[in-house]
GROMACS .gro file of C-alpha atoms in nm:
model
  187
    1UNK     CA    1   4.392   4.601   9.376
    2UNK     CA    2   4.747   4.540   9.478
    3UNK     CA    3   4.838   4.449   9.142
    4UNK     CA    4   4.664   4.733   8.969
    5UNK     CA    5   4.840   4.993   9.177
    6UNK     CA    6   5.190   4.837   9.144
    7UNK     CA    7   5.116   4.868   8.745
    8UNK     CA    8   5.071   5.209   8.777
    9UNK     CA    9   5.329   5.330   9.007
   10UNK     CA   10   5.696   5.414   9.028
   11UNK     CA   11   5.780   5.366   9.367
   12UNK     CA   12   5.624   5.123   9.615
   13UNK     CA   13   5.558   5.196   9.932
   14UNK     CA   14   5.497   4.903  10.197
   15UNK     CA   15   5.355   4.975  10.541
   16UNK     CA   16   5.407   4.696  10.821
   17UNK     CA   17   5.294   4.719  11.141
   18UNK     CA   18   5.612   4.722  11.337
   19UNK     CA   19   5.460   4.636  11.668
   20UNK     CA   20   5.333   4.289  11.518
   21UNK     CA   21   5.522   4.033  11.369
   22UNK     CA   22   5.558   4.033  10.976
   23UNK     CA   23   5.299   3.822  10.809
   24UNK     CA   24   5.268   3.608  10.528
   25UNK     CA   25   5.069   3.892  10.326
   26UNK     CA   26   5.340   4.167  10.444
   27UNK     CA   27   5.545   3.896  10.235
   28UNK     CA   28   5.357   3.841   9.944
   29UNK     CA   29   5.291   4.202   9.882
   30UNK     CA   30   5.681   4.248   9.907
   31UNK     CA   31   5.724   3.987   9.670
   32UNK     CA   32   5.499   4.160   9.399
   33UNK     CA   33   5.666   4.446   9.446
   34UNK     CA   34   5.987   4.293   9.385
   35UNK     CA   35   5.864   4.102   9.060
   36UNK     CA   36   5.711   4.363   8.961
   37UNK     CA   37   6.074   4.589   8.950
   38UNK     CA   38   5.884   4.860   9.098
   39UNK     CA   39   6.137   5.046   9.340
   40UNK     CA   40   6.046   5.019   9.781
   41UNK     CA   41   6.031   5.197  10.050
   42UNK     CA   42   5.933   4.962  10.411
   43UNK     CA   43   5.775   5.225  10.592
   44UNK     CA   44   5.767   5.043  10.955
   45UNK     CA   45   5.488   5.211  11.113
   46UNK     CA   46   5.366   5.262  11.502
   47UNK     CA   47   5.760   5.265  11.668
   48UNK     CA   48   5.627   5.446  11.911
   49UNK     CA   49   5.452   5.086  12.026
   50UNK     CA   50   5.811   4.907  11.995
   51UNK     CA   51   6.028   4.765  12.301
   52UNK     CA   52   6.383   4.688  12.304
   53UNK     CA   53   6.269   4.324  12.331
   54UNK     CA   54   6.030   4.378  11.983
   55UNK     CA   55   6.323   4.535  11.799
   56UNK     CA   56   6.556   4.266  11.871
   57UNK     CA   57   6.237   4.009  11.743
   58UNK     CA   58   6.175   4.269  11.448
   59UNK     CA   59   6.548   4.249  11.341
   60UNK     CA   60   6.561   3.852  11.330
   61UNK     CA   61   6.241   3.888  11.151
   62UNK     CA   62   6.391   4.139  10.882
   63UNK     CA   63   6.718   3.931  10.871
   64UNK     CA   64   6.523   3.606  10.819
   65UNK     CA   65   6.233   3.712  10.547
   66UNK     CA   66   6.338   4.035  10.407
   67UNK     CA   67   6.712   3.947  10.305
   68UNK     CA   68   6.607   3.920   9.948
   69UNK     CA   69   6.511   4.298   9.963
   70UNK     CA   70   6.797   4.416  10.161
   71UNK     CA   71   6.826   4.695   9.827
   72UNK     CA   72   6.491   4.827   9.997
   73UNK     CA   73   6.506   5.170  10.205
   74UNK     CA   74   6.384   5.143  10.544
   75UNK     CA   75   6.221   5.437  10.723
   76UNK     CA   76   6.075   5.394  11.109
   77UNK     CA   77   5.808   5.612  11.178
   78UNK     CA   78   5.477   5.674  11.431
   79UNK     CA   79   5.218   5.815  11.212
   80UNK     CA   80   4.960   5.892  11.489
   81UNK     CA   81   5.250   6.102  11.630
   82UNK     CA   82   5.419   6.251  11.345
   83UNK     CA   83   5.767   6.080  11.481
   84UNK     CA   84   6.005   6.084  11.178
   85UNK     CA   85   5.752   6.113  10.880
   86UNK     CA   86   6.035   6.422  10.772
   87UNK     CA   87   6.218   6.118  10.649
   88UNK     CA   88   5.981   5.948  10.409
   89UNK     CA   89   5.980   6.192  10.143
   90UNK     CA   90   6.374   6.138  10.110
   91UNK     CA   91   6.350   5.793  10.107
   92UNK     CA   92   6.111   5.816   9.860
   93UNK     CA   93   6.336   6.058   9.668
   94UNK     CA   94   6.655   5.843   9.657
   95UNK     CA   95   6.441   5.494   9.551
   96UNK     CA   96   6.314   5.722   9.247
   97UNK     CA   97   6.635   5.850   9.154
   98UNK     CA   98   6.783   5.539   9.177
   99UNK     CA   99   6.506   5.343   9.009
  100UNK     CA  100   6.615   5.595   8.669
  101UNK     CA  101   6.936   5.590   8.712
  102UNK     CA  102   7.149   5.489   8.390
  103UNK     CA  103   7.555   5.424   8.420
  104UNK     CA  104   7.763   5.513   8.165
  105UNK     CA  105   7.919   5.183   7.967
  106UNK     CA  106   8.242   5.349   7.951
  107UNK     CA  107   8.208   5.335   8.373
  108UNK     CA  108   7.986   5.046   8.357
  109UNK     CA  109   8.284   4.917   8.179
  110UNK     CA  110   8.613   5.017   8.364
  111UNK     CA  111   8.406   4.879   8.677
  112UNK     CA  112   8.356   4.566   8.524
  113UNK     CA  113   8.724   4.552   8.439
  114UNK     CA  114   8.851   4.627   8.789
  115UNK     CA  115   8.618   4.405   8.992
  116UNK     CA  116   8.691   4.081   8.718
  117UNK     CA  117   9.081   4.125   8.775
  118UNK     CA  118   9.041   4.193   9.155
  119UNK     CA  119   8.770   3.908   9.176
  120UNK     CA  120   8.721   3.676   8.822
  121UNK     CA  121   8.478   3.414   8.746
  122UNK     CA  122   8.502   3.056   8.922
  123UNK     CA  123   8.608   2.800   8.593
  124UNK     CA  124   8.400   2.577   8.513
  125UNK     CA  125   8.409   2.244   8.362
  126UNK     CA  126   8.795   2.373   8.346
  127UNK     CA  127   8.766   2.645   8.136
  128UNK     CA  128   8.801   3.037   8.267
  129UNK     CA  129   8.486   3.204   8.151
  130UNK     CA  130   8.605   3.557   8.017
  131UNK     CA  131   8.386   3.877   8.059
  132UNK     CA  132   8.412   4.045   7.782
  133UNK     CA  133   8.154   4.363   7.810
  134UNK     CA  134   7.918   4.519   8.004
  135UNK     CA  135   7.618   4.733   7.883
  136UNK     CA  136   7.296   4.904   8.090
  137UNK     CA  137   6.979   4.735   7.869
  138UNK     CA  138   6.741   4.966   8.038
  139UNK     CA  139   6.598   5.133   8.377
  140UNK     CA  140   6.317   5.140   8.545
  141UNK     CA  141   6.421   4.906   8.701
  142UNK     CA  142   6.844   4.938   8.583
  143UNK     CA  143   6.897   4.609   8.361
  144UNK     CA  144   7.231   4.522   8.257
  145UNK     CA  145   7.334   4.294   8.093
  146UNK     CA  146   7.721   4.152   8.081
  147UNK     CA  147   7.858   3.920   7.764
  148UNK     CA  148   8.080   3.655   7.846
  149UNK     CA  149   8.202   3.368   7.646
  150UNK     CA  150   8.122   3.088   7.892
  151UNK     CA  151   7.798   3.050   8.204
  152UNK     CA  152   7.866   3.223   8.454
  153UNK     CA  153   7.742   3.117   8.792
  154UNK     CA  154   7.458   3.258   9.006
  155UNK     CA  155   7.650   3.325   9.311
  156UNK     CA  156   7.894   3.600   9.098
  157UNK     CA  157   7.610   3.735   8.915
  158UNK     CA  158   7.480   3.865   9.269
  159UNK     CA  159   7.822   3.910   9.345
  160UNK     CA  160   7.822   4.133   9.062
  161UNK     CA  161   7.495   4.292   9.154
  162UNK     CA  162   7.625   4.389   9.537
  163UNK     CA  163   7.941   4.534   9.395
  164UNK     CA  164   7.701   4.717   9.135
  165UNK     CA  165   7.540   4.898   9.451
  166UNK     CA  166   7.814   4.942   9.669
  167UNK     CA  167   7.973   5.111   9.364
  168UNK     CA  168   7.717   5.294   9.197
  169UNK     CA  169   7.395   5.315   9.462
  170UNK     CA  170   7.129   5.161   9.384
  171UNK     CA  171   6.929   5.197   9.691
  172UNK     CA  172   6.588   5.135   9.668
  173UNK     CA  173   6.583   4.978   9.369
  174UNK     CA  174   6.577   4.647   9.234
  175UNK     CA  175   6.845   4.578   8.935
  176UNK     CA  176   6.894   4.282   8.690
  177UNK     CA  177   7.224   4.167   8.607
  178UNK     CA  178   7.157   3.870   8.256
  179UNK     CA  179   7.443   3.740   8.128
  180UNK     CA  180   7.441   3.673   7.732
  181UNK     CA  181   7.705   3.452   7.577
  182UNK     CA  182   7.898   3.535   7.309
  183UNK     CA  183   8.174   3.313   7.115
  184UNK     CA  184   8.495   3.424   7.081
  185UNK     CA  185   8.493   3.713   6.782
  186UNK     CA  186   8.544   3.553   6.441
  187UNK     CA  187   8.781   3.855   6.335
   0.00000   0.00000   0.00000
């Protein structure tokens, strides 16, 4: 059923139990979500039942299984008691928006140009792998996808997707950053 629904929707949103610790299925459901490039809101429910004590265990908990959603929104709420439900809808709003969002490659691009001279890619197998362009594939989730004329590792292609947020926002979404190689132009 938890498949089904992610097909059909546009923005996820996952209910844990605050007052107990995060559980394997809390996890897997997250992970669907994720694969799925559906955009998230964690909606921790019952706050009203958290200590000082469970928030500090809740925020090791967060840091240590939820890192690879750190993109997701996270609202605190009591549903019995109404506390803070005001700011679900926004959450909601802003994942959406953000989900659709497309950049313009002229931006996309002069982005990409500032953060490569600030910050280029590591060489490898001594050569300097040059970025030559940057385009937006798609949204729903936002693809891009950047062509360079050598591999470019892993760790900058997330470095490239945290300055992608920081810059542009993408809060509550998920976005892929592919890298396509291209030779050097034959003109």
């Amino acid at each position: 059923r938890t498949a089904t629904a992610l097909e059909r929707c546009e923005v996820a949103v996952v209910v844990l139990d605050a007052s107990e610790p995060i559980t394997e299925q809390d996890l897997r459901v997250i992970t669907m979500v994720e694969e799925a490039g559906k955009a998230m809101v964690i909606v921790m429910n019952k706050w009203d039942l958290v200590d000082e004590d469970r928030r500090n265990q809740l925020d090791r908990e967060i840091d240590r299984h939820l890192d690879q959603v750190e993109w997701a929104q996270r609202v605190n709420i009591a549903a019995k008691t109404g506390w803070h439900r005001d700011r679900l809808a926004p959450a909601l709003r802003t994942a959406l928006t953000n989900w659709e969002k497309r950049i313009p490659t002229a931006k996309l691009n002069a982005f990409l140009g500032e953060l490569v001279a600030a910050n280029p890619p590591p060489v490898r197998g001594g050569k300097q792998p040059k970025i030559k362009f940057a385009t937006q594939a798609g949204t729903c989730p936002p693809k891009f996808v950047v062509f360079a004329n050598g591999f470019l590792e892993n760790a900058y292609r997330r470095f490239i997707e945290r300055r992608l947020r920081e810059v542009f926002g993408f809060d509550g979404t998920p976005i892929e950053v592919a890298v396509k190689l291209k030779e050097r132009d034959d003109a």
